[in-house]
Short mmCIF file of C-alpha atoms in Angstrom, two decimals:
data_model
loop_
_atom_site.label_atom_id
_atom_site.label_comp_id
_atom_site.label_asym_id
_atom_site.label_seq_id
_atom_site.Cartn_x
_atom_site.Cartn_y
_atom_site.Cartn_z
CA MET E 611 -32.01 -33.96 -31.37
CA ASN E 612 -35.03 -32.64 -33.27
CA LYS E 613 -38.46 -32.34 -31.72
CA LEU E 614 -41.30 -34.27 -33.30
CA TYR E 615 -44.74 -32.69 -33.73
CA VAL E 616 -47.69 -35.03 -34.10
CA THR E 617 -51.34 -34.41 -34.86
CA ALA E 618 -54.14 -36.96 -34.88
CA GLU E 619 -57.60 -36.08 -36.15
CA VAL E 620 -60.15 -38.25 -34.39
CA LYS E 621 -63.83 -38.42 -35.38
CA ALA E 622 -66.25 -39.75 -32.76
CA GLN E 623 -69.54 -41.45 -33.47
CA SER E 624 -72.21 -38.84 -32.72
CA GLU E 625 -73.57 -40.72 -29.70
CA HIS E 626 -70.09 -41.04 -28.16
CA ILE E 627 -68.72 -37.47 -28.38
CA GLN E 628 -68.54 -36.98 -24.61
CA SER E 629 -66.92 -40.37 -23.99
CA VAL E 630 -64.31 -39.76 -26.68
CA SER E 631 -63.56 -36.33 -25.22
CA SER E 632 -63.10 -37.82 -21.76
CA LEU E 633 -60.85 -40.63 -22.99
CA LEU E 634 -58.69 -38.24 -25.02
CA ASN E 635 -58.27 -35.84 -22.10
CA THR E 636 -57.29 -38.70 -19.81
CA LEU E 637 -54.77 -39.85 -22.44
CA ALA E 638 -53.31 -36.36 -22.58
CA ARG E 639 -52.89 -36.18 -18.79
CA HIS E 640 -51.06 -39.53 -18.69
CA SER E 641 -48.96 -38.72 -21.76
CA LEU E 642 -47.74 -35.48 -20.22
CA GLU E 643 -46.24 -37.57 -17.39
CA GLU E 644 -44.03 -39.44 -19.88
CA ALA E 645 -40.37 -38.52 -20.27
CA GLY E 646 -39.98 -36.75 -23.57
CA CYS E 647 -43.56 -35.44 -23.84
CA ASP E 648 -43.32 -31.65 -24.03
CA GLN E 649 -46.94 -30.94 -24.95
CA TYR E 650 -50.14 -32.92 -25.45
CA GLN E 651 -53.32 -30.96 -26.13
CA ILE E 652 -56.82 -32.06 -27.08
CA LEU E 653 -58.75 -29.66 -29.32
CA GLN E 654 -62.38 -29.97 -30.38
CA SER E 655 -63.62 -28.51 -33.65
CA ASN E 656 -65.77 -25.37 -33.41
CA THR E 657 -67.81 -26.44 -36.42
CA GLU E 658 -67.89 -30.25 -36.09
CA ALA E 659 -68.51 -31.28 -32.48
CA ASP E 660 -67.59 -34.90 -33.24
CA THR E 661 -64.09 -34.02 -34.45
CA PHE E 662 -61.06 -33.77 -32.18
CA LEU E 663 -57.41 -33.05 -32.83
CA THR E 664 -54.54 -34.12 -30.65
CA PHE E 665 -51.50 -31.82 -30.82
CA GLU E 666 -48.39 -33.40 -29.43
CA VAL E 667 -44.80 -32.27 -29.10
CA TRP E 668 -42.18 -34.90 -28.35
CA ALA E 669 -38.53 -34.34 -27.48
CA SER E 670 -37.54 -36.87 -30.17
CA GLU E 671 -38.87 -39.55 -32.50
CA GLU E 672 -37.65 -42.11 -29.95
CA ALA E 673 -39.78 -40.55 -27.19
CA GLU E 674 -42.84 -40.72 -29.42
CA ARG E 675 -42.09 -44.37 -30.33
CA GLU E 676 -41.84 -45.23 -26.64
CA HIS E 677 -45.25 -43.58 -26.12
CA TRP E 678 -46.81 -46.28 -28.34
CA ALA E 679 -45.54 -48.98 -25.94
CA THR E 680 -47.14 -47.50 -22.81
CA ASP E 681 -49.93 -49.35 -21.06
CA HIS E 682 -52.08 -46.22 -20.76
CA LEU E 683 -52.05 -45.69 -24.55
CA LYS E 684 -52.83 -49.35 -25.27
CA VAL E 685 -55.79 -49.32 -22.83
CA THR E 686 -57.09 -46.01 -24.21
CA LEU E 687 -56.93 -47.30 -27.79
CA GLU E 688 -58.90 -50.43 -26.79
CA GLN E 689 -61.61 -48.27 -25.22
CA LEU E 690 -61.57 -45.57 -27.88
CA THR E 691 -61.59 -47.58 -31.10
CA PRO E 692 -65.22 -48.84 -30.91
CA LEU E 693 -66.43 -45.25 -30.28
CA LEU E 694 -64.87 -43.77 -33.40
CA ALA E 695 -66.43 -43.15 -36.82
CA GLY E 696 -63.19 -44.17 -38.55
CA GLU E 697 -59.44 -44.43 -38.28
CA PRO E 698 -57.59 -41.46 -36.78
CA ALA E 699 -55.54 -39.49 -39.31
CA ILE E 700 -52.08 -39.23 -37.78
CA LYS E 701 -49.48 -36.83 -39.19
CA LYS E 702 -45.93 -36.24 -38.03
CA TYR E 703 -43.86 -33.11 -38.57
CA ASN E 704 -40.35 -31.79 -37.99
CA GLU E 705 -39.33 -28.16 -37.72
CA THR E 706 -37.89 -26.52 -40.77
CA LYS E 707 -34.59 -24.75 -40.43
#
């Protein structure tokens, strides 16, 4: 089974940077408790304080798909969406051999 690497670039509205940071970090903590989540980090840009990147490593594509069905992700997305300056840019990667 191949690991799946996922990034999501998230841009907060300038007045909601701290709230977005808090929500993303809570999401990371809960996601790390999921079976199949090997890594879930939240990074904040050094040059654009309103820009965050999630870096996720999943044991498989199936584990990442199951993540989307969790209650904690659904609740976070409901709270997060109105605080963002646009849609997150999500990219998925596999290791090269």
